[in-house]
Amino acid sequence: MRGVCAFSSARAAASLPSASIGSVRVTCGVAAKSAHLQPGQQQRFSSSWRRDEPAPPFAFAFDIDGVLLHVAKPIPGATETLRFLNESNIPFILLTNGGGKREADRVQDLSEKLGVYLTTDNFVQSHTPFKQLVDGPESLRNKTILVTGSDYEKCRAIAKSYGFQNVVTPADILAAHPSIFPFRPVTDILATAQPLPKPLFNTTSTTRLEEALKIDAMFVFDDPRDWAADVQLITDLLLSRNGYLGTYSALNGNETLPSCGWQQDGQPPLYFSNGDLLWSATYHLPRFGQGAFQATVAGVWHRVTGGHELQRRVIGKPQAETYEYAERVLGVHRHDILRSKGFHEPGTLKAVYMVGDNPESDIAGANGHVSENGTQWTSVLVKTGVWSEERGGEKALQGRLKPKVIVADVKEAVKWALVQEGWKGTY
Ligand SMILES: [Mg+2]
């Protein structure tokens, strides 16, 4: 599948030596300002680490929802913990399966909610690694991609901010060809429609195939809303000839071919930005996330093809690509911040503590991550989010889901890690 190749090339980029890290660096770069910050606060330095001592050889990776925030409100201890790390020059990265906003917008929002100075330099959303597909040997920069998610216009804006030049949404297609989805859309999506770059292929029109709209890749940026329309268009493209919407591959169902010809005719690869079935929201029980949409697409595909598995690529936690990407972003950020604070040689990053609330994503990903740099990732589960002793409890934490330690909250998580690292300062 082309999707596999595409992310294989991304992995190759992610394994470049440190001198080349800048090629995958988060570049939004504008530091968000917190309403709670005083001018110059981020410049202050107060730490028990002296600059003639080695730089801290460890760092943190924090999930956001259920660790730092719960329904947009700071979890007790989160703000003081991040401020402590900032002031102590202990690097951290925010690694979330959330998305649907540009990184700069989300960081500004987070800074204001948490009252902590944050930047896009240490921030990775579920779809952030998609930017690796803009360039490289199978560059999608000038190809045409279909994006979907909770807000088509925001998804388009995010994709364009990454460098994708030709971005189509389901709204664009539905507005141009209402008959492709013979139901009224659930939401008012058509107001966001933009003209299609090329007409749709239609057997009754004079449009030649090579002049028709061809989709080269499909991306689910965050949790879709209008599932029926999205499932229809995604399935149409998975059945198409070489990604030309409105065609049907002659290879489909050919039993002499691998996978009986399904997804064997140059159809666009399908990417999901995270696989979370559940997430912690305002309601007292967990709610369906993007993983439920993925299961729906896969279930429909299973029925359409008579039992074949949907070929797709899923990133986000706990996938290896996301942890590899996150470690590289953290490495660059750590180097920059420690050098800016007077540590002439930041040294090797020996340990990262992944603090999360979701065993299926945060904990499994950290446990399974094998660092190319020898960095040891340690999983720390908190009780402030989706996991609870009532829902599954510790007996559900087996194998890859078993954290190194379970603590009450993020403050306790950092405290525990500092003990492991022999931290001599106060906390
Ligand atoms: Mg979470």
JSON list of N, CA and C in Angstrom, two decimals, residues 208-251:
[
{"chain": "A", "resi": 208, "resn": "ARG", "atom": "N", "xyz": [-12.58, 14.04, -19.65]},
{"chain": "A", "resi": 208, "resn": "ARG", "atom": "CA", "xyz": [-11.70, 12.88, -19.78]},
{"chain": "A", "resi": 208, "resn": "ARG", "atom": "C", "xyz": [-11.12, 12.54, -18.41]},
{"chain": "A", "resi": 209, "resn": "LEU", "atom": "N", "xyz": [-10.77, 11.27, -18.24]},
{"chain": "A", "resi": 209, "resn": "LEU", "atom": "CA", "xyz": [-10.32, 10.80, -16.93]},
{"chain": "A", "resi": 209, "resn": "LEU", "atom": "C", "xyz": [-9.12, 11.61, -16.43]},
{"chain": "A", "resi": 210, "resn": "GLU", "atom": "N", "xyz": [-8.16, 11.83, -17.29]},
{"chain": "A", "resi": 210, "resn": "GLU", "atom": "CA", "xyz": [-6.94, 12.53, -16.87]},
{"chain": "A", "resi": 210, "resn": "GLU", "atom": "C", "xyz": [-7.19, 14.01, -16.53]},
{"chain": "A", "resi": 211, "resn": "GLU", "atom": "N", "xyz": [-8.36, 14.51, -16.87]},
{"chain": "A", "resi": 211, "resn": "GLU", "atom": "CA", "xyz": [-8.71, 15.90, -16.54]},
{"chain": "A", "resi": 211, "resn": "GLU", "atom": "C", "xyz": [-9.60, 15.98, -15.29]},
{"chain": "A", "resi": 212, "resn": "ALA", "atom": "N", "xyz": [-9.94, 14.83, -14.73]},
{"chain": "A", "resi": 212, "resn": "ALA", "atom": "CA", "xyz": [-10.89, 14.78, -13.61]},
{"chain": "A", "resi": 212, "resn": "ALA", "atom": "C", "xyz": [-10.16, 14.86, -12.27]},
{"chain": "A", "resi": 213, "resn": "LEU", "atom": "N", "xyz": [-10.95, 15.07, -11.21]},
{"chain": "A", "resi": 213, "resn": "LEU", "atom": "CA", "xyz": [-10.40, 15.18, -9.86]},
{"chain": "A", "resi": 213, "resn": "LEU", "atom": "C", "xyz": [-9.80, 13.84, -9.42]},
{"chain": "A", "resi": 214, "resn": "LYS", "atom": "N", "xyz": [-8.54, 13.90, -9.03]},
{"chain": "A", "resi": 214, "resn": "LYS", "atom": "CA", "xyz": [-7.83, 12.71, -8.55]},
{"chain": "A", "resi": 214, "resn": "LYS", "atom": "C", "xyz": [-7.33, 13.01, -7.14]},
{"chain": "A", "resi": 215, "resn": "ILE", "atom": "N", "xyz": [-7.71, 12.17, -6.19]},
{"chain": "A", "resi": 215, "resn": "ILE", "atom": "CA", "xyz": [-7.28, 12.33, -4.80]},
{"chain": "A", "resi": 215, "resn": "ILE", "atom": "C", "xyz": [-6.09, 11.41, -4.56]},
{"chain": "A", "resi": 216, "resn": "ASP", "atom": "N", "xyz": [-5.01, 11.99, -4.03]},
{"chain": "A", "resi": 216, "resn": "ASP", "atom": "CA", "xyz": [-3.77, 11.22, -3.85]},
{"chain": "A", "resi": 216, "resn": "ASP", "atom": "C", "xyz": [-3.58, 10.70, -2.43]},
{"chain": "A", "resi": 217, "resn": "ALA", "atom": "N", "xyz": [-4.30, 11.25, -1.48]},
{"chain": "A", "resi": 217, "resn": "ALA", "atom": "CA", "xyz": [-4.23, 10.74, -0.10]},
{"chain": "A", "resi": 217, "resn": "ALA", "atom": "C", "xyz": [-5.43, 11.27, 0.66]},
{"chain": "A", "resi": 218, "resn": "MET", "atom": "N", "xyz": [-5.84, 10.52, 1.69]},
{"chain": "A", "resi": 218, "resn": "MET", "atom": "CA", "xyz": [-6.98, 10.93, 2.52]},
{"chain": "A", "resi": 218, "resn": "MET", "atom": "C", "xyz": [-6.52, 11.01, 3.98]},
{"chain": "A", "resi": 219, "resn": "PHE", "atom": "N", "xyz": [-6.91, 12.08, 4.64]},
{"chain": "A", "resi": 219, "resn": "PHE", "atom": "CA", "xyz": [-6.50, 12.29, 6.03]},
{"chain": "A", "resi": 219, "resn": "PHE", "atom": "C", "xyz": [-7.70, 12.57, 6.93]},
{"chain": "A", "resi": 220, "resn": "VAL", "atom": "N", "xyz": [-7.76, 11.87, 8.04]},
{"chain": "A", "resi": 220, "resn": "VAL", "atom": "CA", "xyz": [-8.74, 12.18, 9.08]},
{"chain": "A", "resi": 220, "resn": "VAL", "atom": "C", "xyz": [-7.97, 12.93, 10.17]},
{"chain": "A", "resi": 221, "resn": "PHE", "atom": "N", "xyz": [-8.23, 14.23, 10.28]},
{"chain": "A", "resi": 221, "resn": "PHE", "atom": "CA", "xyz": [-7.44, 15.07, 11.18]},
{"chain": "A", "resi": 221, "resn": "PHE", "atom": "C", "xyz": [-7.89, 14.96, 12.64]},
{"chain": "A", "resi": 222, "resn": "ASP", "atom": "N", "xyz": [-9.19, 14.92, 12.85]},
{"chain": "A", "resi": 222, "resn": "ASP", "atom": "CA", "xyz": [-9.71, 14.72, 14.21]},
{"chain": "A", "resi": 222, "resn": "ASP", "atom": "C", "xyz": [-11.09, 14.09, 14.09]},
{"chain": "A", "resi": 223, "resn": "ASP", "atom": "N", "xyz": [-11.85, 14.08, 15.15]},
{"chain": "A", "resi": 223, "resn": "ASP", "atom": "CA", "xyz": [-13.11, 13.33, 15.19]},
{"chain": "A", "resi": 223, "resn": "ASP", "atom": "C", "xyz": [-14.14, 13.91, 14.22]},
{"chain": "A", "resi": 224, "resn": "PRO", "atom": "N", "xyz": [-14.49, 13.18, 13.16]},
{"chain": "A", "resi": 224, "resn": "PRO", "atom": "CA", "xyz": [-15.49, 13.70, 12.21]},
{"chain": "A", "resi": 224, "resn": "PRO", "atom": "C", "xyz": [-16.86, 13.84, 12.87]},
{"chain": "A", "resi": 225, "resn": "ARG", "atom": "N", "xyz": [-17.70, 14.68, 12.25]},
{"chain": "A", "resi": 225, "resn": "ARG", "atom": "CA", "xyz": [-19.06, 14.89, 12.72]},
{"chain": "A", "resi": 225, "resn": "ARG", "atom": "C", "xyz": [-20.09, 14.24, 11.79]},
{"chain": "A", "resi": 226, "resn": "ASP", "atom": "N", "xyz": [-19.90, 14.48, 10.49]},
{"chain": "A", "resi": 226, "resn": "ASP", "atom": "CA", "xyz": [-20.88, 14.00, 9.53]},
{"chain": "A", "resi": 226, "resn": "ASP", "atom": "C", "xyz": [-20.40, 12.65, 8.97]},
{"chain": "A", "resi": 227, "resn": "TRP", "atom": "N", "xyz": [-20.52, 11.64, 9.84]},
{"chain": "A", "resi": 227, "resn": "TRP", "atom": "CA", "xyz": [-19.93, 10.34, 9.52]},
{"chain": "A", "resi": 227, "resn": "TRP", "atom": "C", "xyz": [-20.46, 9.75, 8.21]},
{"chain": "A", "resi": 228, "resn": "ALA", "atom": "N", "xyz": [-21.76, 9.86, 7.97]},
{"chain": "A", "resi": 228, "resn": "ALA", "atom": "CA", "xyz": [-22.33, 9.20, 6.80]},
{"chain": "A", "resi": 228, "resn": "ALA", "atom": "C", "xyz": [-21.72, 9.72, 5.51]},
{"chain": "A", "resi": 229, "resn": "ALA", "atom": "N", "xyz": [-21.61, 11.05, 5.39]},
{"chain": "A", "resi": 229, "resn": "ALA", "atom": "CA", "xyz": [-21.01, 11.62, 4.18]},
{"chain": "A", "resi": 229, "resn": "ALA", "atom": "C", "xyz": [-19.55, 11.23, 4.07]},
{"chain": "A", "resi": 230, "resn": "ASP", "atom": "N", "xyz": [-18.83, 11.29, 5.18]},
{"chain": "A", "resi": 230, "resn": "ASP", "atom": "CA", "xyz": [-17.41, 10.97, 5.15]},
{"chain": "A", "resi": 230, "resn": "ASP", "atom": "C", "xyz": [-17.18, 9.50, 4.78]},
{"chain": "A", "resi": 231, "resn": "VAL", "atom": "N", "xyz": [-17.97, 8.61, 5.38]},
{"chain": "A", "resi": 231, "resn": "VAL", "atom": "CA", "xyz": [-17.81, 7.17, 5.07]},
{"chain": "A", "resi": 231, "resn": "VAL", "atom": "C", "xyz": [-18.10, 6.92, 3.59]},
{"chain": "A", "resi": 232, "resn": "GLN", "atom": "N", "xyz": [-19.12, 7.59, 3.06]},
{"chain": "A", "resi": 232, "resn": "GLN", "atom": "CA", "xyz": [-19.46, 7.40, 1.65]},
{"chain": "A", "resi": 232, "resn": "GLN", "atom": "C", "xyz": [-18.29, 7.82, 0.74]},
{"chain": "A", "resi": 233, "resn": "LEU", "atom": "N", "xyz": [-17.75, 9.00, 0.96]},
{"chain": "A", "resi": 233, "resn": "LEU", "atom": "CA", "xyz": [-16.69, 9.51, 0.08]},
{"chain": "A", "resi": 233, "resn": "LEU", "atom": "C", "xyz": [-15.40, 8.71, 0.24]},
{"chain": "A", "resi": 234, "resn": "ILE", "atom": "N", "xyz": [-15.06, 8.38, 1.47]},
{"chain": "A", "resi": 234, "resn": "ILE", "atom": "CA", "xyz": [-13.84, 7.58, 1.68]},
{"chain": "A", "resi": 234, "resn": "ILE", "atom": "C", "xyz": [-13.97, 6.23, 0.99]},
{"chain": "A", "resi": 235, "resn": "THR", "atom": "N", "xyz": [-15.12, 5.59, 1.15]},
{"chain": "A", "resi": 235, "resn": "THR", "atom": "CA", "xyz": [-15.32, 4.28, 0.52]},
{"chain": "A", "resi": 235, "resn": "THR", "atom": "C", "xyz": [-15.32, 4.40, -1.00]},
{"chain": "A", "resi": 236, "resn": "ASP", "atom": "N", "xyz": [-15.94, 5.46, -1.53]},
{"chain": "A", "resi": 236, "resn": "ASP", "atom": "CA", "xyz": [-15.89, 5.68, -2.99]},
{"chain": "A", "resi": 236, "resn": "ASP", "atom": "C", "xyz": [-14.45, 5.71, -3.49]},
{"chain": "A", "resi": 237, "resn": "LEU", "atom": "N", "xyz": [-13.61, 6.42, -2.75]},
{"chain": "A", "resi": 237, "resn": "LEU", "atom": "CA", "xyz": [-12.21, 6.54, -3.20]},
{"chain": "A", "resi": 237, "resn": "LEU", "atom": "C", "xyz": [-11.44, 5.24, -3.02]},
{"chain": "A", "resi": 238, "resn": "LEU", "atom": "N", "xyz": [-11.77, 4.48, -1.98]},
{"chain": "A", "resi": 238, "resn": "LEU", "atom": "CA", "xyz": [-11.11, 3.18, -1.79]},
{"chain": "A", "resi": 238, "resn": "LEU", "atom": "C", "xyz": [-11.50, 2.19, -2.88]},
{"chain": "A", "resi": 239, "resn": "LEU", "atom": "N", "xyz": [-12.63, 2.43, -3.51]},
{"chain": "A", "resi": 239, "resn": "LEU", "atom": "CA", "xyz": [-13.11, 1.56, -4.59]},
{"chain": "A", "resi": 239, "resn": "LEU", "atom": "C", "xyz": [-12.72, 2.07, -5.98]},
{"chain": "A", "resi": 240, "resn": "SER", "atom": "N", "xyz": [-12.13, 3.25, -6.01]},
{"chain": "A", "resi": 240, "resn": "SER", "atom": "CA", "xyz": [-11.92, 3.93, -7.30]},
{"chain": "A", "resi": 240, "resn": "SER", "atom": "C", "xyz": [-10.74, 3.36, -8.07]},
{"chain": "A", "resi": 241, "resn": "ARG", "atom": "N", "xyz": [-10.62, 3.85, -9.27]},
{"chain": "A", "resi": 241, "resn": "ARG", "atom": "CA", "xyz": [-9.44, 3.54, -10.08]},
{"chain": "A", "resi": 241, "resn": "ARG", "atom": "C", "xyz": [-8.44, 4.67, -9.89]},
{"chain": "A", "resi": 242, "resn": "ASN", "atom": "N", "xyz": [-7.37, 4.37, -9.20]},
{"chain": "A", "resi": 242, "resn": "ASN", "atom": "CA", "xyz": [-6.24, 5.30, -9.05]},
{"chain": "A", "resi": 242, "resn": "ASN", "atom": "C", "xyz": [-6.62, 6.62, -8.39]},
{"chain": "A", "resi": 243, "resn": "GLY", "atom": "N", "xyz": [-7.67, 6.61, -7.58]},
{"chain": "A", "resi": 243, "resn": "GLY", "atom": "CA", "xyz": [-8.04, 7.83, -6.86]},
{"chain": "A", "resi": 243, "resn": "GLY", "atom": "C", "xyz": [-8.91, 8.80, -7.62]},
{"chain": "A", "resi": 244, "resn": "TYR", "atom": "N", "xyz": [-9.37, 8.43, -8.81]},
{"chain": "A", "resi": 244, "resn": "TYR", "atom": "CA", "xyz": [-10.29, 9.30, -9.56]},
{"chain": "A", "resi": 244, "resn": "TYR", "atom": "C", "xyz": [-11.70, 9.08, -9.02]},
{"chain": "A", "resi": 245, "resn": "LEU", "atom": "N", "xyz": [-12.20, 10.08, -8.31]},
{"chain": "A", "resi": 245, "resn": "LEU", "atom": "CA", "xyz": [-13.53, 9.97, -7.72]},
{"chain": "A", "resi": 245, "resn": "LEU", "atom": "C", "xyz": [-14.58, 9.84, -8.82]},
{"chain": "A", "resi": 246, "resn": "GLY", "atom": "N", "xyz": [-15.48, 8.89, -8.64]},
{"chain": "A", "resi": 246, "resn": "GLY", "atom": "CA", "xyz": [-16.50, 8.65, -9.66]},
{"chain": "A", "resi": 246, "resn": "GLY", "atom": "C", "xyz": [-16.19, 7.46, -10.54]},
{"chain": "A", "resi": 247, "resn": "THR", "atom": "N", "xyz": [-15.02, 6.83, -10.31]},
{"chain": "A", "resi": 247, "resn": "THR", "atom": "CA", "xyz": [-14.67, 5.62, -11.05]},
{"chain": "A", "resi": 247, "resn": "THR", "atom": "C", "xyz": [-14.78, 4.41, -10.13]},
{"chain": "A", "resi": 248, "resn": "TYR", "atom": "N", "xyz": [-14.74, 3.24, -10.74]},
{"chain": "A", "resi": 248, "resn": "TYR", "atom": "CA", "xyz": [-14.78, 1.99, -9.98]},
{"chain": "A", "resi": 248, "resn": "TYR", "atom": "C", "xyz": [-13.72, 1.06, -10.57]},
{"chain": "A", "resi": 249, "resn": "SER", "atom": "N", "xyz": [-12.78, 0.64, -9.76]},
{"chain": "A", "resi": 249, "resn": "SER", "atom": "CA", "xyz": [-11.66, -0.16, -10.25]},
{"chain": "A", "resi": 249, "resn": "SER", "atom": "C", "xyz": [-12.12, -1.51, -10.81]},
{"chain": "A", "resi": 250, "resn": "ALA", "atom": "N", "xyz": [-11.59, -1.87, -11.96]},
{"chain": "A", "resi": 250, "resn": "ALA", "atom": "CA", "xyz": [-11.89, -3.16, -12.57]},
{"chain": "A", "resi": 250, "resn": "ALA", "atom": "C", "xyz": [-11.23, -4.31, -11.81]},
{"chain": "A", "resi": 251, "resn": "LEU", "atom": "N", "xyz": [-10.29, -3.97, -10.92]},
{"chain": "A", "resi": 251, "resn": "LEU", "atom": "CA", "xyz": [-9.58, -5.01, -10.16]},
{"chain": "A", "resi": 251, "resn": "LEU", "atom": "C", "xyz": [-10.36, -5.45, -8.92]}
]
